[in-house]
Amino acid sequence: VEAIVAEVSNTPWLEMYCYVLHPDSVDLKGGQIRAGKRVKYWLSTNYIFQKTFHVSPFFEMNYMYDWTMWRPGEKVAGSTNLKRDGKVAFNAFFEVERTSLNPLTVCYYIVRFPLYCFLIQVWIHIQALFLTIKGVDYIPHPQGSETMFSQVISQGMRPYYALKARLEEENEQRTQRKDK
């Protein structure tokens, strides 16, 4: 494998970025590549580098990526960690098997993948709702670029965040009265 291209997109802002990982990559500036460990029949390479693309409205930019890619064989696998101060805040893993393509399998994937993409978008937004209910703060795009979609989400969430701020303020005032 000469290089790995990892396509990353951010749903609310409809942007995409491709991290190109190889020893001379500008994406690895200030980062490092290490030979990974051999696990069973897998041999891995570990890429550690600064996050430069705003992906999630729930994570700031001051994180490091720690990606492990396993050398392809019959299967291809990868893992990504989002870390700050040595602590993992997010992890994702994938493992896929190689398959041969013929006209029938191509038709199958053309029909299957749009449905998967739709279901993934639904699941992403359900998880975002759960994170919001848990009280995780919304992080706006650092460059201020907002799409109509992200503006609708932002406007729709304003009453929630206003209520949350009011309840936190009232709770703090109660705590201060108890302390007196």
XYZ file of N, CA, C and O in Angstrom:
720
model
N 0.857 -1.172 0.000
C 0.000 0.000 0.000
C 0.899 1.230 0.000
O 1.721 1.404 0.891
N 0.735 2.096 -0.991
C 1.543 3.312 -1.105
C 0.957 4.461 -0.285
O 1.684 5.257 0.282
N -0.382 4.560 -0.267
C -1.049 5.646 0.455
C -2.466 5.213 0.801
O -3.017 4.308 0.180
N -3.017 5.876 1.788
C -4.409 5.651 2.165
C -5.133 6.980 2.016
O -4.652 8.008 2.488
N -6.275 6.957 1.350
C -7.098 8.151 1.212
C -8.359 7.917 2.035
O -9.110 6.982 1.787
N -8.552 8.750 3.047
C -9.717 8.637 3.928
C -10.627 9.827 3.682
O -10.269 10.962 3.977
N -11.799 9.545 3.122
C -12.767 10.602 2.839
C -13.623 10.834 4.081
O -14.232 9.919 4.611
N -13.644 12.084 4.540
C -14.388 12.447 5.743
C -15.372 13.547 5.360
O -15.020 14.478 4.651
N -16.613 13.413 5.842
C -17.602 14.453 5.544
C -18.275 14.899 6.836
O -18.259 14.190 7.835
N -18.825 16.104 6.799
C -19.560 16.622 7.947
C -20.999 16.888 7.525
O -21.277 17.746 6.699
N -21.910 16.138 8.110
C -23.312 16.153 7.689
C -23.958 17.538 7.731
O -24.553 17.961 6.748
N -23.867 18.286 8.844
C -24.617 19.553 8.868
C -24.127 20.589 7.859
O -24.886 21.452 7.442
N -22.854 20.518 7.461
C -22.292 21.560 6.605
C -22.043 21.102 5.176
O -21.574 21.866 4.347
N -22.340 19.852 4.883
C -22.235 19.307 3.535
C -20.849 19.517 2.923
O -20.709 19.786 1.734
N -19.818 19.396 3.753
C -18.436 19.526 3.285
C -17.764 18.153 3.297
O -18.205 17.247 3.995
N -16.686 18.044 2.546
C -15.929 16.803 2.493
C -14.440 17.135 2.454
O -14.033 18.154 1.889
N -13.647 16.280 3.079
C -12.197 16.449 3.072
C -11.574 15.071 2.917
O -12.063 14.098 3.490
N -10.514 14.973 2.148
C -9.789 13.715 2.000
C -8.432 13.835 2.676
O -7.614 14.676 2.298
N -8.228 13.042 3.714
C -6.911 12.920 4.328
C -6.127 11.907 3.502
O -6.590 10.802 3.258
N -4.939 12.309 3.056
C -4.077 11.417 2.287
C -2.917 11.046 3.202
O -2.143 11.909 3.614
N -2.828 9.776 3.517
C -1.851 9.304 4.503
C -0.742 8.509 3.822
O -0.976 7.439 3.271
N 0.441 9.058 3.848
C 1.667 8.406 3.387
C 2.822 9.179 4.024
O 2.608 10.258 4.589
N 4.036 8.680 3.988
C 5.128 9.329 4.722
C 5.366 10.800 4.399
O 5.780 11.563 5.266
N 5.087 11.261 3.180
C 5.332 12.653 2.810
C 4.067 13.507 2.813
O 4.060 14.616 2.286
N 3.010 13.031 3.415
C 1.713 13.703 3.374
C 1.704 15.003 4.169
O 2.209 15.074 5.284
N 1.091 16.040 3.604
C 0.930 17.298 4.336
C -0.063 17.126 5.482
O -0.027 17.871 6.455
N -0.953 16.143 5.377
C -1.907 15.894 6.452
C -1.223 15.371 7.717
O -1.769 15.483 8.807
N -0.036 14.814 7.558
C 0.687 14.284 8.707
C 1.682 15.285 9.295
O 2.451 14.940 10.184
N 1.674 16.522 8.796
C 2.601 17.539 9.284
C 2.475 17.648 10.804
O 1.393 17.870 11.329
N 3.565 17.451 11.512
C 3.548 17.489 12.967
C 3.055 16.192 13.587
O 3.000 16.068 14.799
N 2.712 15.222 12.763
C 2.233 13.941 13.274
C 3.301 12.876 13.134
O 4.472 13.173 12.948
N 2.893 11.640 13.213
C 3.855 10.555 13.105
C 3.209 9.307 12.522
O 1.995 9.151 12.551
N 4.063 8.456 11.971
C 3.648 7.136 11.496
C 4.465 6.125 12.279
O 5.667 6.279 12.432
N 3.786 5.099 12.799
C 4.500 4.043 13.512
C 4.074 2.697 12.955
O 2.927 2.527 12.570
N 5.013 1.790 12.984
C 4.656 0.417 12.638
C 3.793 -0.113 13.766
O 4.107 0.067 14.940
N 2.698 -0.702 13.401
C 1.791 -1.236 14.407
C 2.208 -2.625 14.845
O 3.275 -3.125 14.507
N 1.337 -3.242 15.588
C 1.589 -4.584 16.104
C 0.996 -5.614 15.158
O 0.058 -5.353 14.436
N 1.560 -6.788 15.207
C 0.981 -7.898 14.453
C -0.043 -8.565 15.366
O 0.255 -8.962 16.470
N -1.298 -8.600 14.886
C -2.366 -9.261 15.614
C -2.891 -10.358 14.707
O -3.394 -10.060 13.621
N -2.761 -11.604 15.141
C -3.102 -12.765 14.309
C -2.344 -12.629 13.000
O -1.130 -12.600 12.989
N -3.065 -12.496 11.897
C -2.418 -12.371 10.589
C -2.378 -10.935 10.098
O -1.993 -10.658 8.991
N -2.792 -9.979 10.937
C -2.833 -8.570 10.554
C -1.504 -7.887 10.874
O -0.926 -8.100 11.920
N -1.067 -7.022 10.007
C 0.067 -6.143 10.263
C -0.449 -4.730 10.057
O -1.044 -4.422 9.025
N -0.238 -3.864 11.042
C -0.871 -2.553 10.973
C 0.140 -1.424 10.888
O 1.305 -1.574 11.211
N -0.358 -0.268 10.442
C 0.382 0.987 10.473
C -0.492 1.996 11.192
O -1.702 2.064 10.975
N 0.138 2.774 12.073
C -0.571 3.721 12.912
C -0.212 5.138 12.468
O 0.953 5.482 12.348
N -1.259 5.965 12.208
C -1.077 7.357 11.793
C -1.633 8.258 12.894
O -2.802 8.150 13.250
N -0.806 9.151 13.399
C -1.228 10.073 14.453
C -1.012 11.489 13.935
O 0.106 11.858 13.561
N -2.103 12.289 13.905
C -1.991 13.627 13.334
C -3.104 14.520 13.868
O -4.112 14.051 14.391
N -2.911 15.823 13.729
C -3.852 16.831 14.219
C -5.125 16.841 13.375
O -5.076 16.776 12.158
N -6.260 16.948 14.035
C -7.540 17.093 13.335
C -7.558 18.477 12.687
O -7.324 19.481 13.349
N -7.836 18.536 11.378
C -7.830 19.822 10.673
C -9.163 20.128 10.002
O -9.316 21.186 9.404
N -10.111 19.223 10.089
C -11.389 19.371 9.407
C -12.512 19.217 10.430
O -12.544 18.246 11.182
N -13.421 20.179 10.482
C -14.530 20.148 11.448
C -15.575 19.142 10.981
O -16.239 19.356 9.970
N -15.714 18.046 11.708
C -16.601 16.963 11.299
C -17.917 17.000 12.065
O -18.985 17.030 11.477
N -17.834 16.999 13.367
C -19.023 16.850 14.200
C -19.357 18.140 14.930
O -18.464 18.827 15.417
N -20.651 18.447 15.063
C -21.025 19.628 15.848
C -20.925 19.378 17.351
O -21.368 20.197 18.140
N -20.323 18.263 17.749
C -20.172 17.945 19.164
C -18.710 17.830 19.593
O -18.428 17.523 20.742
N -17.765 18.057 18.661
C -16.334 18.005 18.985
C -15.635 19.256 18.476
O -15.817 19.640 17.316
N -14.796 19.841 19.340
C -13.997 20.989 18.921
C -12.871 20.514 17.999
O -12.734 19.333 17.739
N -12.056 21.448 17.568
C -10.959 21.125 16.654
C -9.690 20.653 17.369
O -8.829 20.060 16.740
N -9.562 20.897 18.657
C -8.297 20.604 19.348
C -8.206 19.136 19.788
O -8.050 18.822 20.956
N -8.268 18.258 18.810
C -8.116 16.816 19.016
C -7.049 16.281 18.072
O -6.735 16.900 17.051
N -6.537 15.115 18.411
C -5.612 14.390 17.541
C -6.333 13.163 17.004
O -7.120 12.538 17.717
N -6.063 12.831 15.750
C -6.522 11.567 15.203
C -5.449 10.522 15.466
O -4.258 10.799 15.351
N -5.881 9.332 15.795
C -4.993 8.181 15.952
C -5.637 7.057 15.156
O -6.544 6.387 15.634
N -5.197 6.915 13.917
C -5.806 5.952 13.004
C -4.888 4.753 12.830
O -3.678 4.901 12.650
N -5.456 3.591 12.865
C -4.722 2.364 12.604
C -5.323 1.713 11.369
O -6.539 1.524 11.305
N -4.481 1.416 10.415
C -4.911 0.741 9.192
C -4.154 -0.578 9.097
O -2.935 -0.611 9.258
N -4.902 -1.645 8.865
C -4.293 -2.956 8.735
C -4.061 -3.271 7.278
O -4.896 -2.955 6.423
N -2.914 -3.852 6.993
C -2.551 -4.175 5.615
C -3.589 -5.106 5.010
O -3.996 -6.075 5.635
N -4.018 -4.806 3.803
C -5.083 -5.616 3.208
C -4.622 -7.017 2.832
O -3.492 -7.219 2.409
N -5.519 -7.933 3.021
C -5.376 -9.320 2.579
C -6.735 -9.704 2.046
O -7.303 -9.009 1.210
N -7.295 -10.773 2.576
C -8.673 -11.122 2.219
C -9.648 -10.129 2.829
O -10.745 -9.951 2.345
N -9.223 -9.494 3.921
C -10.053 -8.481 4.574
C -9.282 -7.170 4.636
O -8.059 -7.160 4.586
N -10.004 -6.083 4.752
C -9.420 -4.760 4.925
C -10.046 -4.180 6.182
O -11.257 -4.296 6.388
N -9.235 -3.571 7.055
C -9.778 -3.054 8.312
C -9.087 -1.755 8.690
O -7.953 -1.482 8.287
N -9.795 -0.952 9.477
C -9.240 0.301 9.973
C -9.944 0.719 11.247
O -11.078 0.315 11.520
N -9.254 1.505 12.033
C -9.815 2.018 13.279
C -9.391 3.472 13.408
O -8.263 3.832 13.069
N -10.304 4.310 13.876
C -9.955 5.709 14.114
C -10.324 6.083 15.535
O -11.407 5.754 16.008
N -9.402 6.719 16.211
C -9.648 7.270 17.539
C -9.500 8.781 17.463
O -8.626 9.295 16.770
N -10.344 9.468 18.198
C -10.236 10.910 18.361
C -9.782 11.123 19.795
O -10.470 10.717 20.730
N -8.585 11.711 19.977
C -7.990 11.807 21.305
C -7.662 13.240 21.682
O -7.326 14.058 20.830
N -7.749 13.497 22.989
C -7.274 14.763 23.542
C -6.703 14.451 24.914
O -7.331 13.754 25.702
N -5.507 14.956 25.168
C -4.818 14.713 26.431
C -4.696 13.221 26.719
O -4.831 12.782 27.861
N -4.472 12.424 25.666
C -4.272 10.989 25.827
C -5.543 10.186 26.059
O -5.493 8.974 26.180
N -6.691 10.851 26.121
C -7.959 10.150 26.367
C -8.739 10.017 25.061
O -8.843 10.969 24.293
N -9.309 8.841 24.845
C -10.103 8.591 23.645
C -11.510 9.137 23.857
O -12.206 8.762 24.795
N -11.933 10.033 22.965
C -13.276 10.605 23.039
C -14.233 9.918 22.062
O -15.441 9.957 22.250
N -13.671 9.302 21.033
C -14.491 8.662 20.012
C -13.675 7.580 19.341
O -12.474 7.734 19.136
N -14.329 6.462 19.004
C -13.666 5.384 18.276
C -14.630 4.822 17.244
O -15.824 4.679 17.510
N -14.111 4.534 16.081
C -14.881 3.845 15.039
C -13.976 2.788 14.424
O -12.759 2.973 14.319
N -14.564 1.674 14.028
C -13.811 0.555 13.468
C -14.583 -0.001 12.279
O -15.809 -0.023 12.287
N -13.870 -0.414 11.263
C -14.517 -1.113 10.153
C -13.666 -2.287 9.727
O -12.443 -2.281 9.866
N -14.335 -3.312 9.243
C -13.670 -4.477 8.672
C -14.550 -4.974 7.536
O -15.744 -5.193 7.731
N -13.983 -5.090 6.366
C -14.735 -5.546 5.198
C -13.979 -6.662 4.498
O -12.756 -6.753 4.598
N -14.717 -7.500 3.818
C -14.115 -8.581 3.046
C -14.060 -8.184 1.583
O -14.941 -7.498 1.082
N -13.023 -8.638 0.915
C -12.924 -8.416 -0.525
C -13.957 -9.290 -1.232
O -14.175 -10.429 -0.844
N -14.579 -8.737 -2.233
C -15.511 -9.506 -3.057
C -15.252 -9.183 -4.516
O -14.805 -8.085 -4.855
N -15.531 -10.141 -5.354
C -15.367 -9.883 -6.783
C -16.634 -9.211 -7.304
O -17.722 -9.401 -6.768
N -16.469 -8.406 -8.321
C -17.599 -7.697 -8.911
C -17.971 -8.339 -10.246
O -17.104 -8.693 -11.041
N -19.252 -8.475 -10.431
C -19.795 -8.888 -11.719
C -21.060 -8.059 -11.912
O -21.465 -7.332 -10.995
N -21.696 -8.093 -13.058
C -22.866 -7.229 -13.278
C -23.966 -7.391 -12.220
O -24.581 -6.420 -11.810
N -24.184 -8.604 -11.739
C -25.227 -8.832 -10.746
C -24.868 -8.196 -9.398
O -25.705 -7.529 -8.781
N -23.618 -8.356 -8.956
C -23.235 -7.757 -7.675
C -23.185 -6.236 -7.767
O -23.524 -5.557 -6.802
N -22.810 -5.696 -8.923
C -22.817 -4.237 -9.090
C -24.243 -3.708 -8.953
O -24.489 -2.725 -8.245
N -25.203 -4.357 -9.590
C -26.613 -3.950 -9.462
C -27.072 -4.047 -8.010
O -27.764 -3.153 -7.509
N -26.680 -5.116 -7.336
C -27.041 -5.305 -5.934
C -26.525 -4.146 -5.077
O -27.262 -3.584 -4.273
N -25.266 -3.753 -5.256
C -24.691 -2.666 -4.457
C -25.298 -1.308 -4.816
O -25.463 -0.458 -3.950
N -25.636 -1.105 -6.081
C -26.269 0.162 -6.480
C -27.607 0.332 -5.775
O -27.965 1.424 -5.342
N -28.356 -0.751 -5.622
C -29.647 -0.693 -4.934
C -29.448 -0.629 -3.414
O -30.114 0.117 -2.713
N -28.507 -1.384 -2.910
C -28.314 -1.535 -1.465
C -27.710 -0.299 -0.808
O -28.158 0.119 0.263
N -26.689 0.285 -1.388
C -25.974 1.362 -0.708
C -26.758 2.652 -0.521
O -26.640 3.270 0.521
N -27.582 3.105 -1.469
C -28.370 4.300 -1.157
C -29.276 4.102 0.058
O -29.448 5.008 0.866
N -29.835 2.907 0.208
C -30.658 2.624 1.381
C -29.805 2.694 2.643
O -30.200 3.301 3.639
N -28.619 2.100 2.610
C -27.711 2.179 3.759
C -27.355 3.626 4.078
O -27.329 4.026 5.229
N -27.053 4.411 3.048
C -26.693 5.819 3.265
C -27.834 6.577 3.932
O -27.617 7.365 4.849
N -29.056 6.325 3.483
C -30.218 6.968 4.093
C -30.361 6.543 5.557
O -30.552 7.386 6.446
N -30.249 5.247 5.823
C -30.373 4.758 7.203
C -29.266 5.315 8.096
O -29.499 5.637 9.261
N -28.067 5.434 7.575
C -26.955 6.007 8.348
C -27.253 7.460 8.684
O -27.019 7.903 9.813
N -27.785 8.236 7.731
C -28.132 9.636 8.006
C -29.197 9.730 9.095
O -29.105 10.571 9.992
N -30.201 8.870 9.030
C -31.234 8.851 10.071
C -30.600 8.531 11.424
O -30.858 9.213 12.425
N -29.743 7.515 11.469
C -29.115 7.114 12.724
C -28.199 8.217 13.272
O -28.155 8.448 14.481
N -27.467 8.903 12.409
C -26.613 10.011 12.845
C -27.456 11.068 13.554
O -27.088 11.575 14.616
N -28.611 11.398 12.991
C -29.445 12.442 13.588
C -30.130 11.969 14.870
O -30.320 12.761 15.795
N -30.464 10.698 14.953
C -31.000 10.157 16.210
C -29.936 10.237 17.298
O -30.212 10.659 18.426
N -28.702 9.864 16.971
C -27.612 9.941 17.950
C -27.340 11.390 18.348
O -27.054 11.675 19.516
N -27.440 12.314 17.398
C -27.248 13.740 17.714
C -28.317 14.209 18.694
O -28.030 14.970 19.627
N -29.537 13.753 18.503
C -30.611 14.096 19.434
C -30.304 13.556 20.828
O -30.451 14.269 21.826
N -29.840 12.306 20.912
C -29.477 11.720 22.215
C -28.351 12.520 22.879
O -28.390 12.768 24.084
N -27.348 12.913 22.103
C -26.241 13.696 22.666
C -26.743 15.042 23.186
O -26.324 15.516 24.240
N -27.655 15.652 22.442
C -28.220 16.937 22.866
C -29.011 16.773 24.150
O -28.874 17.580 25.084
N -29.818 15.734 24.239
C -30.603 15.473 25.455
C -29.676 15.227 26.644
O -29.967 15.651 27.761
N -28.537 14.581 26.408
C -27.562 14.345 27.487
C -26.871 15.630 27.928
O -26.187 15.658 28.936
N -27.020 16.699 27.140
C -26.425 17.971 27.516
C -25.109 18.300 26.842
O -24.421 19.236 27.235
N -24.742 17.541 25.807
C -23.509 17.825 25.081
C -23.712 19.106 24.285
O -24.717 19.281 23.598
N -22.774 20.031 24.393
C -22.901 21.325 23.728
C -22.736 21.215 22.214
O -21.951 20.411 21.713
N -23.454 22.074 21.499
C -23.345 22.194 20.052
C -22.151 23.092 19.745
O -22.039 24.193 20.269
N -21.250 22.625 18.892
C -20.055 23.383 18.503
C -20.277 23.889 17.077
O -20.290 23.090 16.134
N -20.464 25.199 16.889
C -20.680 25.691 15.519
C -19.420 25.536 14.669
O -18.323 25.332 15.185
N -19.596 25.633 13.393
C -18.477 25.517 12.455
C -17.451 26.604 12.770
O -17.804 27.782 12.873
N -16.169 26.243 12.940
C -15.160 27.251 13.322
C -14.937 28.341 12.286
O -14.494 29.431 12.624
N -15.241 28.068 11.030
C -15.055 29.073 9.988
C -16.356 29.814 9.687
O -16.414 30.611 8.765
N -17.394 29.516 10.457
C -18.655 30.225 10.301
C -19.467 29.848 9.088
O -20.493 30.448 8.827
N -19.017 28.869 8.322
C -19.781 28.506 7.126
C -20.981 27.663 7.537
O -20.834 26.616 8.123
N -22.130 28.191 7.277
C -23.360 27.514 7.638
C -24.184 27.257 6.384
O -24.289 28.107 5.513
N -24.770 26.093 6.313
C -25.680 25.765 5.220
C -27.110 26.021 5.693
O -27.345 26.233 6.884
N -28.040 25.969 4.778
C -29.434 26.126 5.167
C -29.811 25.041 6.182
O -30.498 25.296 7.160
N -29.316 23.832 5.956
C -29.598 22.707 6.840
C -29.069 22.962 8.251
O -29.781 22.774 9.235
N -27.816 23.404 8.366
C -27.249 23.642 9.698
C -27.919 24.840 10.377
O -28.062 24.872 11.595
N -28.358 25.831 9.595
C -29.069 26.976 10.172
C -30.429 26.548 10.725
O -30.839 27.002 11.790
N -31.125 25.660 10.015
C -32.415 25.156 10.500
C -32.213 24.392 11.810
O -32.960 24.578 12.777
N -31.194 23.541 11.858
C -30.903 22.801 13.089
C -30.586 23.773 14.215
O -31.104 23.649 15.334
N -29.748 24.746 13.943
C -29.354 25.731 14.951
C -30.565 26.504 15.475
O -30.735 26.678 16.683
N -31.412 26.979 14.566
C -32.606 27.726 14.978
C -33.559 26.838 15.775
O -34.156 27.282 16.750
N -33.706 25.604 15.335
C -34.598 24.680 16.024
C -34.124 24.327 17.429
O -34.933 24.036 18.312
N -32.821 24.380 17.643
C -32.268 24.012 18.947
C -32.180 25.193 19.909
O -31.946 25.005 21.099
N -32.366 26.418 19.429
C -32.251 27.595 20.309
C -33.151 27.539 21.534
O -32.697 27.817 22.634
N -34.451 27.188 21.395
C -35.286 27.117 22.605
C -34.759 26.097 23.618
O -34.785 26.345 24.824
N -34.263 24.972 23.120
C -33.708 23.958 24.023
C -32.522 24.511 24.799
O -32.438 24.375 26.019
N -31.576 25.135 24.084
C -30.383 25.655 24.754
C -30.724 26.832 25.676
O -30.103 27.009 26.720
N -31.728 27.631 25.314
C -32.158 28.721 26.197
C -32.753 28.150 27.485
O -32.446 28.627 28.582
N -33.589 27.127 27.368
C -34.170 26.480 28.547
C -33.081 25.829 29.394
O -33.086 25.949 30.629
N -32.139 25.168 28.728
C -31.034 24.527 29.440
C -30.229 25.566 30.224
O -29.908 25.360 31.397
N -29.908 26.706 29.599
C -29.147 27.761 30.273
C -29.935 28.316 31.463
O -29.368 28.569 32.540
N -31.228 28.503 31.280
C -32.071 29.033 32.369
C -32.109 28.061 33.545
O -31.969 28.478 34.709
N -32.285 26.784 33.278
C -32.317 25.785 34.349
C -30.971 25.691 35.059
O -30.921 25.549 36.291
N -29.884 25.775 34.311
C -28.555 25.751 34.930
C -28.347 26.966 35.820
O -27.782 26.872 36.914
N -28.815 28.138 35.355
C -28.700 29.374 36.144
C -29.516 29.273 37.428
O -29.040 29.630 38.513
N -30.745 28.765 37.333
C -31.585 28.610 38.520
C -30.977 27.617 39.494
O -30.997 27.824 40.719
N -30.406 26.556 38.983
C -29.758 25.556 39.833
C -28.549 26.157 40.545
O -28.320 25.908 41.731
N -27.775 26.974 39.824
C -26.611 27.630 40.425
C -27.042 28.605 41.515
O -26.421 28.680 42.578
N -28.130 29.347 41.277
C -28.634 30.285 42.290
C -29.097 29.536 43.530
O -28.839 29.971 44.660
N -29.785 28.395 43.360
C -30.204 27.579 44.504
C -28.996 27.092 45.289
O -28.999 27.103 46.518
N -27.965 26.666 44.590
C -26.750 26.181 45.234
C -26.085 27.311 46.040
O -25.634 27.095 47.172
N -26.040 28.513 45.469
C -25.432 29.658 46.168
C -26.232 30.017 47.412
O -25.659 30.352 48.454
N -27.584 29.951 47.342
C -28.409 30.249 48.520
C -28.192 29.238 49.637
O -28.172 29.564 50.789
N -28.011 27.959 49.232
C -27.764 26.913 50.229
C -26.424 27.130 50.918
O -26.269 26.848 52.104
N -25.428 27.589 50.135
C -24.083 27.811 50.691
C -24.042 28.969 51.666
O -23.145 29.042 52.511
N -24.999 29.914 51.572
C -24.984 31.078 52.462
C -25.559 30.675 53.742
O -25.611 30.587 54.744
